[in-house]
Short mmCIF file of C-alpha atoms in Angstrom, two decimals:
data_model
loop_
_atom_site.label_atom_id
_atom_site.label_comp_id
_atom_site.label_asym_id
_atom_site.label_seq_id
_atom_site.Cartn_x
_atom_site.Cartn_y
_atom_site.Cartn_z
CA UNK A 16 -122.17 81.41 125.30
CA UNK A 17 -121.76 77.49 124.89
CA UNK A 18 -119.54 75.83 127.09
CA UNK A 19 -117.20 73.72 125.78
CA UNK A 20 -117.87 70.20 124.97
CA UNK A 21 -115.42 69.21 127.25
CA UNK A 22 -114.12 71.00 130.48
CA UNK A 23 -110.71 69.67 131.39
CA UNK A 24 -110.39 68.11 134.75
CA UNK A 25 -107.33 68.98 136.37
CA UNK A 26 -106.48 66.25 139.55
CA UNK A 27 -104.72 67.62 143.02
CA UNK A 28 -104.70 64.09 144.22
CA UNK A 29 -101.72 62.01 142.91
CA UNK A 30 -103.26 58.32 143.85
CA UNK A 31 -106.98 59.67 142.43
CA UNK A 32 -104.35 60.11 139.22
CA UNK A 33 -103.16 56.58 139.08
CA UNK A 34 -106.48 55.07 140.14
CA UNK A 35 -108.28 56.94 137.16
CA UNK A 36 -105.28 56.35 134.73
CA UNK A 37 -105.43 52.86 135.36
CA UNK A 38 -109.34 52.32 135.36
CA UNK A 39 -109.52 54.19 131.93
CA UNK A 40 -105.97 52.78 130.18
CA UNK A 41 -104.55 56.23 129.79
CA UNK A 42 -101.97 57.92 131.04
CA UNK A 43 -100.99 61.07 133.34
CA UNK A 44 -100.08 64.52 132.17
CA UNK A 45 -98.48 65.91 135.55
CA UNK A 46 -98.27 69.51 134.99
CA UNK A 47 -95.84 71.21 137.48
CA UNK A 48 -96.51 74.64 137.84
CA UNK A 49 -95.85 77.73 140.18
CA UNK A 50 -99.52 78.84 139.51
CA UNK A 51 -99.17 82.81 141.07
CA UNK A 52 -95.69 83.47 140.47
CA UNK A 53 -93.99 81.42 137.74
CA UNK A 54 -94.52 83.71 134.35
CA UNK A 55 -93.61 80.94 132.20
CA UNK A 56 -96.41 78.64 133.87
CA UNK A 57 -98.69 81.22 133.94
CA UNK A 58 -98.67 81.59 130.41
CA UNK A 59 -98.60 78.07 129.04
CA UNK A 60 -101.87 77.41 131.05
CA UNK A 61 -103.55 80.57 129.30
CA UNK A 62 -102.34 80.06 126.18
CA UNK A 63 -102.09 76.91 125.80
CA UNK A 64 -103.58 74.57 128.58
CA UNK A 65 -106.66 75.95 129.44
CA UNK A 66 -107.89 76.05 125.45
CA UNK A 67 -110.66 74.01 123.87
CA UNK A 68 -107.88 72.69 121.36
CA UNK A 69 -105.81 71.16 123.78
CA UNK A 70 -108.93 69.74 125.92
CA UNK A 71 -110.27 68.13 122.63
CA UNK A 72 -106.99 66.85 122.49
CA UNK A 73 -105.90 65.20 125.68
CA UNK A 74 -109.78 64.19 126.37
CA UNK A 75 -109.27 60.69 125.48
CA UNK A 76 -105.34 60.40 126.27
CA UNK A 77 -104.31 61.74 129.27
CA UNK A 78 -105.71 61.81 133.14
CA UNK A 79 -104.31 65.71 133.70
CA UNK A 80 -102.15 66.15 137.07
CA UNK A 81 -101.34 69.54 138.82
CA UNK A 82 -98.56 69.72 140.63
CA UNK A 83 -98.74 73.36 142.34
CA UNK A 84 -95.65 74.83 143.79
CA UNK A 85 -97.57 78.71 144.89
CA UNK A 86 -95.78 81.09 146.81
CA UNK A 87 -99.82 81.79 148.26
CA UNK A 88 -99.71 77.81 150.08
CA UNK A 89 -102.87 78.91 151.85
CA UNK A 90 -105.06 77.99 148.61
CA UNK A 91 -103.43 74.05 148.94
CA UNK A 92 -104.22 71.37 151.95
CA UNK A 93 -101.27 70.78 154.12
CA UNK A 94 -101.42 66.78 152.70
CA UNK A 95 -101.53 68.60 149.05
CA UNK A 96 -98.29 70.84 149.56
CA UNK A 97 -96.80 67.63 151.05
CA UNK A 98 -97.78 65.64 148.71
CA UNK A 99 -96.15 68.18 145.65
CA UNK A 100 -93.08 69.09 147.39
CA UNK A 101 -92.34 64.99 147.37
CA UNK A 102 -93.03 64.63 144.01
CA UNK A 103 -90.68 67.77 142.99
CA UNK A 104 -88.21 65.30 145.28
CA UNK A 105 -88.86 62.00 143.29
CA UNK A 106 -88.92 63.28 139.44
CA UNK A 107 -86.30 65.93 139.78
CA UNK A 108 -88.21 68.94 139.50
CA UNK A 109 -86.52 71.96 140.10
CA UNK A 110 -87.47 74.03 136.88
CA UNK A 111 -90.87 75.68 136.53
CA UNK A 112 -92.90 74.44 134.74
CA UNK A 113 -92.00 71.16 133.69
CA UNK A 114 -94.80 68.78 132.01
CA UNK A 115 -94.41 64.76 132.41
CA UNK A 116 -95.88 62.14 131.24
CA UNK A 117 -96.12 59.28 133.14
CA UNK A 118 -97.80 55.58 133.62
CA UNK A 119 -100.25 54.96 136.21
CA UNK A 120 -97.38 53.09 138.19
CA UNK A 121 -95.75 56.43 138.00
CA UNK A 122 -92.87 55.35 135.24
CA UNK A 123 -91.57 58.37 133.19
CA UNK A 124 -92.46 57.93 129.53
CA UNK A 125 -92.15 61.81 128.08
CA UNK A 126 -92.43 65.14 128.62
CA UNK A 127 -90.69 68.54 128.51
CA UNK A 128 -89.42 71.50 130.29
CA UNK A 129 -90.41 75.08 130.34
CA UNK A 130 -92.97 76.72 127.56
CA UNK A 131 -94.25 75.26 124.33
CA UNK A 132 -96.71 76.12 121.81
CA UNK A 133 -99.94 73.75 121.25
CA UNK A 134 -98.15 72.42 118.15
CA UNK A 135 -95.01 71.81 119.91
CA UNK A 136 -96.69 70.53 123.14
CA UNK A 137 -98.67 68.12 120.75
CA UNK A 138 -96.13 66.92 119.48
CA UNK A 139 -94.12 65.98 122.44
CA UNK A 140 -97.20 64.53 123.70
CA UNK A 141 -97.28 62.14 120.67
CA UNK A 142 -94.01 61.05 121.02
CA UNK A 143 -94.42 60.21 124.77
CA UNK A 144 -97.56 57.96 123.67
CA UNK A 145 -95.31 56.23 121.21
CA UNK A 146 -92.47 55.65 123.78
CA UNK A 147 -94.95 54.63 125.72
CA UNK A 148 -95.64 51.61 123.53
CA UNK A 149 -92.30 51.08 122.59
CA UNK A 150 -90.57 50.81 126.16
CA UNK A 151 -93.40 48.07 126.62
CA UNK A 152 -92.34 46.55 123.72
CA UNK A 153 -88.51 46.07 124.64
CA UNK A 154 -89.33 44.89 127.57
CA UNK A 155 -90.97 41.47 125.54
CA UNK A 156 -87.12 41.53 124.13
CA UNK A 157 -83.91 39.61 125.30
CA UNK A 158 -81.41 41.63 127.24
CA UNK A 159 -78.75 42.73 125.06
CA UNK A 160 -82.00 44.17 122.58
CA UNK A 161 -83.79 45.56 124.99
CA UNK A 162 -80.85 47.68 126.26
CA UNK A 163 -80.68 49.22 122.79
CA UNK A 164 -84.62 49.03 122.55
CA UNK A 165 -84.60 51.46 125.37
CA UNK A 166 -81.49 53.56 124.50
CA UNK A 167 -83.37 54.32 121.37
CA UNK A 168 -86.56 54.97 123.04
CA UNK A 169 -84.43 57.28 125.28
CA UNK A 170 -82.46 58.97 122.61
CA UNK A 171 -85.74 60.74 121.83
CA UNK A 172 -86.77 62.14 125.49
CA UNK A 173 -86.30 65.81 126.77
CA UNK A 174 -83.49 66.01 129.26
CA UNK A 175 -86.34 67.02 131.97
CA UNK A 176 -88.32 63.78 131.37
CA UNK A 177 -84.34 62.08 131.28
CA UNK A 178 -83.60 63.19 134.62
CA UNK A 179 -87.20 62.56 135.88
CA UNK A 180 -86.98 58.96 135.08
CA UNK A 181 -83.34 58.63 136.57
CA UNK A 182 -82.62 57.30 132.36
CA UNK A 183 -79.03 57.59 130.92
CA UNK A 184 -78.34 57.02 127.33
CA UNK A 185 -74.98 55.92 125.80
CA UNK A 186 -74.61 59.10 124.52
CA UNK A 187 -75.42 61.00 128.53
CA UNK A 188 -73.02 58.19 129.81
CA UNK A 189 -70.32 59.31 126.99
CA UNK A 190 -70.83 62.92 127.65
CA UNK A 191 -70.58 63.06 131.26
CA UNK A 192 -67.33 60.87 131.18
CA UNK A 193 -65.85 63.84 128.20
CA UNK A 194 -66.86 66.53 130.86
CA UNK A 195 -65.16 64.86 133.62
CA UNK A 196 -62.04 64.62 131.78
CA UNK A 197 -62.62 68.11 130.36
CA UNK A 198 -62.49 69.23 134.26
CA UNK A 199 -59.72 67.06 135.24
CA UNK A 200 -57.95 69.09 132.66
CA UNK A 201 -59.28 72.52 133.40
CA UNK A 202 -58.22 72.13 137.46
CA UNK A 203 -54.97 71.36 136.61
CA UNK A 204 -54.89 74.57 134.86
CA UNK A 205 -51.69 77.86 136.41
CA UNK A 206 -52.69 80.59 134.45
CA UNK A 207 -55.97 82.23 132.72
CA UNK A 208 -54.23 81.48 129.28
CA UNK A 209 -53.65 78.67 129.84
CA UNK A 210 -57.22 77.74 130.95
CA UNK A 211 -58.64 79.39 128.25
CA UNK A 212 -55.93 77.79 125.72
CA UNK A 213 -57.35 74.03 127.31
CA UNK A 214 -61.18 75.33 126.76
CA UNK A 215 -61.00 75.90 122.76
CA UNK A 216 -59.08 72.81 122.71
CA UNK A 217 -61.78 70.84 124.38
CA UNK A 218 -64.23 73.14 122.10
CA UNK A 219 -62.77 71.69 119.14
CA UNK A 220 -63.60 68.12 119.98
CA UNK A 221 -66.17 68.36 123.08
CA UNK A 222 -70.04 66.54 122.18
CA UNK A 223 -72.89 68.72 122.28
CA UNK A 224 -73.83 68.19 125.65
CA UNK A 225 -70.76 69.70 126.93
CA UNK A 226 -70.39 72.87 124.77
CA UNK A 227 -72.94 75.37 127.48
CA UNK A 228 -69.95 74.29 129.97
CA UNK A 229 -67.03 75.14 127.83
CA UNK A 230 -68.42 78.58 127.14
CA UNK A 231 -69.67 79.30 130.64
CA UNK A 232 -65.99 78.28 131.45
CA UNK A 233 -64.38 80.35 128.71
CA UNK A 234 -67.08 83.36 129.69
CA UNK A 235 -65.92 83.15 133.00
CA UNK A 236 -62.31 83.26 132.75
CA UNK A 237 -62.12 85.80 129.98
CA UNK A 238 -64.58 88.52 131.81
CA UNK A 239 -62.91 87.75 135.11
CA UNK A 240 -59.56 88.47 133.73
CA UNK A 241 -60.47 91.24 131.50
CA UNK A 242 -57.80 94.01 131.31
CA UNK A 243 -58.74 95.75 128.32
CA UNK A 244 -62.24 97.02 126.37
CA UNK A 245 -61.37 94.56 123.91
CA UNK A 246 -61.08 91.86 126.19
CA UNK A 247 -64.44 92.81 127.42
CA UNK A 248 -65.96 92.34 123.95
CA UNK A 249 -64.41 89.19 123.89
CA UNK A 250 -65.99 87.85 126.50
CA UNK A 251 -69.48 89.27 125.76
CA UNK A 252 -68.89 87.24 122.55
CA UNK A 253 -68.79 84.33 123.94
CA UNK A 254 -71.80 84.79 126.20
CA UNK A 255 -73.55 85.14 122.99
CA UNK A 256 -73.09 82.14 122.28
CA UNK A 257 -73.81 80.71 125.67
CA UNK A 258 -77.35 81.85 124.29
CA UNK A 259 -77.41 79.50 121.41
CA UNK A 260 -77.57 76.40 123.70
CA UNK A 261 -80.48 77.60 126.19
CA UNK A 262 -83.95 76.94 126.09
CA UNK A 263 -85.64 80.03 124.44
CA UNK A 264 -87.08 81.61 127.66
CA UNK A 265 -84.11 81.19 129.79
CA UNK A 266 -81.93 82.70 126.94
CA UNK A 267 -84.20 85.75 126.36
CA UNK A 268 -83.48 86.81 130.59
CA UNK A 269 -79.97 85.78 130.01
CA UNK A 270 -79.90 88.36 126.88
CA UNK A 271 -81.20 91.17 128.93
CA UNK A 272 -78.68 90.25 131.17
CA UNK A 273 -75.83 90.50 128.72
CA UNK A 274 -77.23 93.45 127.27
CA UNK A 275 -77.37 95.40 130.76
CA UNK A 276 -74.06 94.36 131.69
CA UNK A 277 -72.22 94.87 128.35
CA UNK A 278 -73.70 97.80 127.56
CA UNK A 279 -71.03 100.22 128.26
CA UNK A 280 -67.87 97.95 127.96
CA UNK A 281 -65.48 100.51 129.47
CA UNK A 282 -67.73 100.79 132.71
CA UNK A 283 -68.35 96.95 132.61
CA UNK A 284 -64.11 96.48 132.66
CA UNK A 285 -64.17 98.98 135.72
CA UNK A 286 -66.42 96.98 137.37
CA UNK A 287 -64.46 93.76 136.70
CA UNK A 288 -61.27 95.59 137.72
CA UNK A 289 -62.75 96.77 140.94
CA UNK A 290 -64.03 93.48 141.82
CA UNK A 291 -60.53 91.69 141.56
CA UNK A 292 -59.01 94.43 143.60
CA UNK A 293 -61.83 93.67 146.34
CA UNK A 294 -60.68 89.87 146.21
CA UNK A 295 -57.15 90.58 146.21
CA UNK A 296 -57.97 92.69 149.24
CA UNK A 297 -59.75 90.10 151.04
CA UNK A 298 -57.70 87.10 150.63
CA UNK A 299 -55.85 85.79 153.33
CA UNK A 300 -52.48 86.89 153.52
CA UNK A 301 -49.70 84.03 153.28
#
């Protein structure tokens, strides 16, 4: 058998990175992985990361960075594991595994979180080339155009590669300032009704950024609450949709979750019932 025209070379050393990068005009593809644990990491790198189509493809583009997080920390140097757990610190890593693509001065310019096809991954990868070249571009621009220059440039980015470059967006700023009025209003709510009366009105208007916390918050005080079967079923519909707004491999464990727990609604309300009447039990008397 051949080997394959090119054998991708996958860095430990996170200044080698930036000295390469630099030296060849190209930029780094940190990859950060749980390499014998993480499922999801596991399988991008055999499906999609260790192929000769993705080689061919980041050959010429990308200095490639791994970032290992293993439960076995024997197989790493003691300055390696140092080295990794600071740069989980610095670009907000906490999800595995989570792909950035950075400059050789270590500025975030793209990337993703959790699995993605070669197609998909391709294409994320083009667009953090091009926002590459376009964040250097606003930066040639007076202030008030380069704001919106970057906002745009922004506007396109995966939340991970967001947080990882500390970037906020009009629309991030506008959405956390909703949410904190949508919990100013929640707090101040007596009653489960009236909590959940306060969630479908903040439903009604809320952006999209804020509807996973509405529906965790509706999920929560309907199941918690639950006196009936019915209002069991209630509140397993509205942790289907709490599915809808996940990334695909976090909703398919949060599905088997659902499915476990909601299987048998009258046992699930017993449960629910039992639970209160352990709180209730434990608080601390007045």
């Amino acid at each position: 058998m051949l080997a394959p025209a090119f054998a991708a070379e996958w860095m430990s050393d996170i200044n080698a990175a930036k000295a390469k990068a630099q030296a060849e005009h190209k930029l780094i593809l940190m990859d950060f992985t749980g390499s014998d644990w993480c499922h999801w990491c596991i399988k991008l790198r055999s499906e999609v990361l260790d192929k000769p189509e993705f080689e061919a493809y980041a050959k010429d583009k990308f200095v490639l960075m791994e970032v290992d997080v293993p439960r076995n920390t024997g197989k790493l140097t003691p300055e390696i594991q140092a080295q990794n757990k600071q740069l989980c610190s610095q670009y907000k890593v906490n999800g595995f595994p989570t792909l950035l693509v950075v400059t050789y001065k270590g500025t975030v310019v793209g990337g993703f979180g959790g699995y993605r096809s070669m197609q998909d991954l391709q294409a994320i990868l083009d667009k953090a080339i091009k926002a590459h070249a376009d964040m250097k571009a606003a930066q040639k621009l007076p202030d008030a155009e380069r704001e919106n220059a970057l906002d745009a440039v922004y506007a396109t980015m995966d939340p991970a590669a967001l947080a990882a470059g500390g970037y906020k967006t009009k629309a991030k700023e506008n959405a956390e300032k909703q949410r904190k009025e949508f919990e100013t209003k929640i707090m101040a709510c007596q009653t489960v009704e009236e909590w959940v009366k306060t969630v479908d009105e903040c439903l009604a208007v809320t952006m999209p950024q804020n509807k996973r916390y509405l529906l965790d918050q509706k999920f929560t005080a309907l199941v918690n609450s639950a006196e009936t079967v019915e209002d069991i079923k209630a509140a397993e519909k509205v942790g289907r949709e709490i599915l809808e707004t996940l990334p695909a491999q976090v909703a398919a464990q949060v599905k088997q979750q659902l499915d476990r727990d909601f299987a048998d609604p009258a046992a699930m309300l017993e449960r629910m019932k039992k639970l209160r009447q352990q709180g209730e039990q434990q608080a601390p008397q007045q």
